[in-house]
Short mmCIF file of N, CA and C in Angstrom, two decimals:
data_model
loop_
_atom_site.label_atom_id
_atom_site.label_comp_id
_atom_site.label_asym_id
_atom_site.label_seq_id
_atom_site.Cartn_x
_atom_site.Cartn_y
_atom_site.Cartn_z
N GLY A 1184 29.62 -48.06 20.22
CA GLY A 1184 29.18 -49.07 21.13
C GLY A 1184 28.14 -48.51 22.10
N PHE A 1185 27.70 -49.37 22.95
CA PHE A 1185 26.72 -49.03 23.97
C PHE A 1185 27.41 -48.90 25.31
N MET A 1186 26.96 -47.96 26.10
CA MET A 1186 27.57 -47.75 27.41
C MET A 1186 26.51 -47.88 28.48
N MET A 1187 26.79 -48.76 29.43
CA MET A 1187 25.92 -48.90 30.60
C MET A 1187 26.77 -48.61 31.82
N TYR A 1188 26.24 -47.83 32.73
CA TYR A 1188 26.97 -47.49 33.94
C TYR A 1188 25.99 -47.16 35.05
N TRP A 1189 26.49 -47.12 36.28
CA TRP A 1189 25.65 -46.73 37.42
C TRP A 1189 26.37 -45.70 38.25
N VAL A 1190 25.57 -44.90 38.93
CA VAL A 1190 26.08 -43.82 39.77
C VAL A 1190 25.37 -43.88 41.11
N SER A 1191 26.15 -43.83 42.19
CA SER A 1191 25.56 -43.77 43.53
C SER A 1191 25.72 -42.36 44.06
N ARG A 1192 24.70 -41.89 44.76
CA ARG A 1192 24.79 -40.55 45.36
C ARG A 1192 24.01 -40.53 46.67
N CYS A 1193 24.39 -39.58 47.49
CA CYS A 1193 23.73 -39.38 48.77
C CYS A 1193 23.19 -37.95 48.79
N ASN A 1194 21.89 -37.83 48.96
CA ASN A 1194 21.27 -36.52 49.13
C ASN A 1194 21.04 -36.32 50.61
N PHE A 1195 21.43 -35.15 51.13
CA PHE A 1195 21.31 -34.95 52.57
C PHE A 1195 21.18 -33.48 52.93
N ASN A 1196 20.52 -33.25 54.06
CA ASN A 1196 20.38 -31.91 54.62
C ASN A 1196 21.20 -31.75 55.89
N SER A 1197 21.54 -32.87 56.52
CA SER A 1197 22.36 -32.87 57.72
C SER A 1197 23.03 -34.24 57.81
N SER A 1198 23.81 -34.45 58.85
CA SER A 1198 24.46 -35.74 59.03
C SER A 1198 23.58 -36.75 59.77
N GLU A 1199 22.34 -36.36 60.09
CA GLU A 1199 21.40 -37.26 60.74
C GLU A 1199 20.90 -38.29 59.72
N LEU A 1200 20.83 -39.55 60.13
CA LEU A 1200 20.43 -40.63 59.21
C LEU A 1200 19.05 -40.38 58.60
N LYS A 1201 18.14 -39.80 59.35
CA LYS A 1201 16.78 -39.54 58.85
C LYS A 1201 16.78 -38.51 57.72
N ASP A 1202 17.82 -37.69 57.62
CA ASP A 1202 17.90 -36.64 56.60
C ASP A 1202 18.71 -37.06 55.38
N ILE A 1203 19.01 -38.36 55.28
CA ILE A 1203 19.86 -38.86 54.20
C ILE A 1203 19.04 -39.75 53.27
N GLU A 1204 19.30 -39.61 51.98
CA GLU A 1204 18.67 -40.45 50.96
C GLU A 1204 19.77 -41.02 50.08
N TYR A 1205 19.77 -42.34 49.92
CA TYR A 1205 20.74 -43.02 49.05
C TYR A 1205 20.04 -43.37 47.74
N ILE A 1206 20.68 -43.01 46.64
CA ILE A 1206 20.12 -43.30 45.31
C ILE A 1206 21.23 -43.92 44.45
N ARG A 1207 20.91 -45.04 43.81
CA ARG A 1207 21.80 -45.61 42.80
C ARG A 1207 21.03 -45.66 41.50
N SER A 1208 21.53 -44.94 40.50
CA SER A 1208 20.88 -44.86 39.19
C SER A 1208 21.67 -45.67 38.17
N TYR A 1209 20.96 -46.44 37.35
CA TYR A 1209 21.55 -47.24 36.29
C TYR A 1209 21.20 -46.60 34.95
N TYR A 1210 22.21 -46.38 34.12
CA TYR A 1210 22.03 -45.70 32.84
C TYR A 1210 22.42 -46.60 31.69
N PHE A 1211 21.71 -46.45 30.57
CA PHE A 1211 22.06 -47.10 29.31
C PHE A 1211 21.90 -46.05 28.23
N ARG A 1212 22.96 -45.81 27.50
CA ARG A 1212 22.98 -44.77 26.46
C ARG A 1212 22.57 -43.41 27.02
N LYS A 1213 23.08 -43.08 28.18
CA LYS A 1213 22.86 -41.80 28.85
C LYS A 1213 21.42 -41.59 29.33
N VAL A 1214 20.60 -42.63 29.33
CA VAL A 1214 19.22 -42.55 29.80
C VAL A 1214 19.10 -43.38 31.07
N GLU A 1215 18.53 -42.78 32.12
CA GLU A 1215 18.33 -43.53 33.35
C GLU A 1215 17.24 -44.58 33.11
N VAL A 1216 17.58 -45.85 33.33
CA VAL A 1216 16.62 -46.93 33.08
C VAL A 1216 16.06 -47.50 34.37
N THR A 1217 16.86 -47.52 35.43
CA THR A 1217 16.44 -48.09 36.71
C THR A 1217 17.09 -47.30 37.83
N ARG A 1218 16.41 -47.23 38.97
CA ARG A 1218 16.95 -46.52 40.13
C ARG A 1218 16.57 -47.27 41.40
N PHE A 1219 17.54 -47.34 42.33
CA PHE A 1219 17.21 -47.74 43.70
C PHE A 1219 17.15 -46.47 44.51
N ASP A 1220 16.07 -46.30 45.26
CA ASP A 1220 15.88 -45.11 46.09
C ASP A 1220 15.60 -45.58 47.51
N SER A 1221 16.44 -45.18 48.46
CA SER A 1221 16.27 -45.63 49.84
C SER A 1221 14.98 -45.11 50.46
N SER A 1222 14.46 -44.01 49.96
CA SER A 1222 13.19 -43.48 50.48
C SER A 1222 12.02 -44.40 50.13
N VAL A 1223 12.12 -45.05 48.99
CA VAL A 1223 11.09 -45.99 48.55
C VAL A 1223 11.43 -47.40 49.04
N GLY A 1224 12.73 -47.72 49.10
CA GLY A 1224 13.17 -49.01 49.58
C GLY A 1224 13.19 -50.11 48.55
N LYS A 1225 13.10 -49.72 47.28
CA LYS A 1225 13.13 -50.73 46.21
C LYS A 1225 13.59 -50.07 44.91
N TYR A 1226 13.72 -50.92 43.87
CA TYR A 1226 14.10 -50.44 42.55
C TYR A 1226 12.87 -49.94 41.80
N ILE A 1227 13.09 -48.92 40.98
CA ILE A 1227 12.03 -48.33 40.16
C ILE A 1227 12.55 -48.30 38.73
N GLY A 1228 11.73 -48.74 37.78
CA GLY A 1228 12.11 -48.73 36.38
C GLY A 1228 11.51 -47.53 35.66
N TYR A 1229 12.28 -46.96 34.73
CA TYR A 1229 11.83 -45.79 33.98
C TYR A 1229 11.65 -46.06 32.49
N THR A 1230 12.14 -47.19 32.03
CA THR A 1230 11.95 -47.60 30.63
C THR A 1230 11.44 -49.03 30.66
N GLU A 1231 11.06 -49.54 29.50
CA GLU A 1231 10.58 -50.93 29.45
C GLU A 1231 11.65 -51.89 29.98
N TYR A 1232 12.88 -51.69 29.54
CA TYR A 1232 14.00 -52.49 30.02
C TYR A 1232 14.20 -52.30 31.53
N GLY A 1233 14.11 -51.08 31.99
CA GLY A 1233 14.30 -50.78 33.40
C GLY A 1233 13.20 -51.36 34.28
N VAL A 1234 11.98 -51.36 33.81
CA VAL A 1234 10.87 -51.94 34.57
C VAL A 1234 11.09 -53.44 34.74
N ARG A 1235 11.53 -54.11 33.69
CA ARG A 1235 11.81 -55.56 33.80
C ARG A 1235 12.94 -55.81 34.80
N ASN A 1236 13.99 -54.99 34.73
CA ASN A 1236 15.09 -55.14 35.70
C ASN A 1236 14.59 -54.92 37.12
N ALA A 1237 13.83 -53.86 37.33
CA ALA A 1237 13.34 -53.54 38.67
C ALA A 1237 12.48 -54.68 39.23
N GLU A 1238 11.62 -55.24 38.39
CA GLU A 1238 10.77 -56.35 38.85
C GLU A 1238 11.61 -57.53 39.32
N GLU A 1239 12.63 -57.87 38.55
CA GLU A 1239 13.50 -59.00 38.92
C GLU A 1239 14.34 -58.68 40.15
N TRP A 1240 14.94 -57.50 40.18
CA TRP A 1240 15.82 -57.14 41.29
C TRP A 1240 15.05 -57.00 42.59
N ASN A 1241 13.80 -56.57 42.53
CA ASN A 1241 12.98 -56.43 43.74
C ASN A 1241 12.60 -57.78 44.34
N LYS A 1242 12.72 -58.85 43.58
CA LYS A 1242 12.44 -60.20 44.09
C LYS A 1242 13.59 -60.73 44.94
N ASP A 1243 14.77 -60.16 44.78
CA ASP A 1243 15.97 -60.62 45.49
C ASP A 1243 16.06 -59.91 46.84
N LYS A 1244 15.55 -60.54 47.88
CA LYS A 1244 15.48 -59.91 49.21
C LYS A 1244 16.87 -59.60 49.77
N GLY A 1245 17.85 -60.43 49.46
CA GLY A 1245 19.22 -60.18 49.94
C GLY A 1245 19.80 -58.93 49.33
N ASN A 1246 19.60 -58.76 48.03
CA ASN A 1246 20.09 -57.57 47.34
C ASN A 1246 19.39 -56.32 47.87
N LEU A 1247 18.07 -56.41 48.07
CA LEU A 1247 17.35 -55.26 48.62
C LEU A 1247 17.86 -54.88 50.00
N ALA A 1248 18.15 -55.87 50.83
CA ALA A 1248 18.67 -55.58 52.17
C ALA A 1248 20.03 -54.89 52.07
N THR A 1249 20.86 -55.34 51.15
CA THR A 1249 22.17 -54.73 50.95
C THR A 1249 22.03 -53.28 50.49
N MET A 1250 21.13 -53.04 49.55
CA MET A 1250 20.95 -51.69 49.03
C MET A 1250 20.35 -50.77 50.10
N ARG A 1251 19.43 -51.28 50.88
CA ARG A 1251 18.85 -50.47 51.95
C ARG A 1251 19.89 -50.09 52.99
N ALA A 1252 20.86 -50.97 53.21
CA ALA A 1252 21.91 -50.71 54.20
C ALA A 1252 22.90 -49.66 53.71
N GLN A 1253 22.96 -49.39 52.42
CA GLN A 1253 23.91 -48.42 51.88
C GLN A 1253 23.69 -47.02 52.43
N LYS A 1254 22.47 -46.70 52.78
CA LYS A 1254 22.18 -45.38 53.36
C LYS A 1254 23.04 -45.15 54.59
N GLU A 1255 23.17 -46.18 55.41
CA GLU A 1255 23.97 -46.05 56.63
C GLU A 1255 25.44 -46.34 56.38
N THR A 1256 25.75 -47.43 55.69
CA THR A 1256 27.15 -47.83 55.55
C THR A 1256 27.93 -46.94 54.57
N TYR A 1257 27.30 -46.51 53.50
CA TYR A 1257 27.99 -45.69 52.50
C TYR A 1257 27.79 -44.20 52.76
N CYS A 1258 26.55 -43.78 52.85
CA CYS A 1258 26.25 -42.34 52.98
C CYS A 1258 26.61 -41.79 54.35
N HIS A 1259 26.07 -42.38 55.38
CA HIS A 1259 26.22 -41.82 56.73
C HIS A 1259 27.69 -41.67 57.11
N ASN A 1260 28.49 -42.69 56.83
CA ASN A 1260 29.92 -42.62 57.16
C ASN A 1260 30.63 -41.53 56.37
N ASN A 1261 30.37 -41.44 55.07
CA ASN A 1261 31.06 -40.45 54.24
C ASN A 1261 30.58 -39.03 54.53
N ILE A 1262 29.31 -38.86 54.79
CA ILE A 1262 28.80 -37.53 55.10
C ILE A 1262 29.39 -37.02 56.41
N GLY A 1263 29.56 -37.91 57.38
CA GLY A 1263 30.19 -37.52 58.64
C GLY A 1263 31.60 -36.99 58.42
N VAL A 1264 32.34 -37.62 57.54
CA VAL A 1264 33.70 -37.15 57.22
C VAL A 1264 33.64 -35.80 56.53
N ASP A 1265 32.72 -35.63 55.58
CA ASP A 1265 32.58 -34.36 54.86
C ASP A 1265 32.24 -33.21 55.81
N TYR A 1266 31.34 -33.45 56.76
CA TYR A 1266 30.98 -32.42 57.73
C TYR A 1266 32.17 -32.02 58.58
N GLN A 1267 33.00 -32.98 58.97
CA GLN A 1267 34.19 -32.66 59.78
C GLN A 1267 35.17 -31.79 59.01
N VAL A 1268 35.35 -32.09 57.74
CA VAL A 1268 36.29 -31.33 56.91
C VAL A 1268 35.78 -29.92 56.68
N ALA A 1269 34.48 -29.79 56.44
CA ALA A 1269 33.90 -28.47 56.16
C ALA A 1269 33.93 -27.63 57.43
#
């Protein structure tokens, strides 16, 4: 069968919001097809299928606002906890 999945990650150098990058990558058959990158602020396609997805998803302003907020709501909160534990 075919497997599609997504992975969210936070790249960071410190717990400061300006030093955090949120990335959600979408994969199909182990190949990254589309990515949301908070540094760019929109979806980016890497395959023909991914480019079509990115074009459609970038039209949805509500979804983009939600994804842009993940840097603070998902990453910033969790990184703060990780820093306290370390």
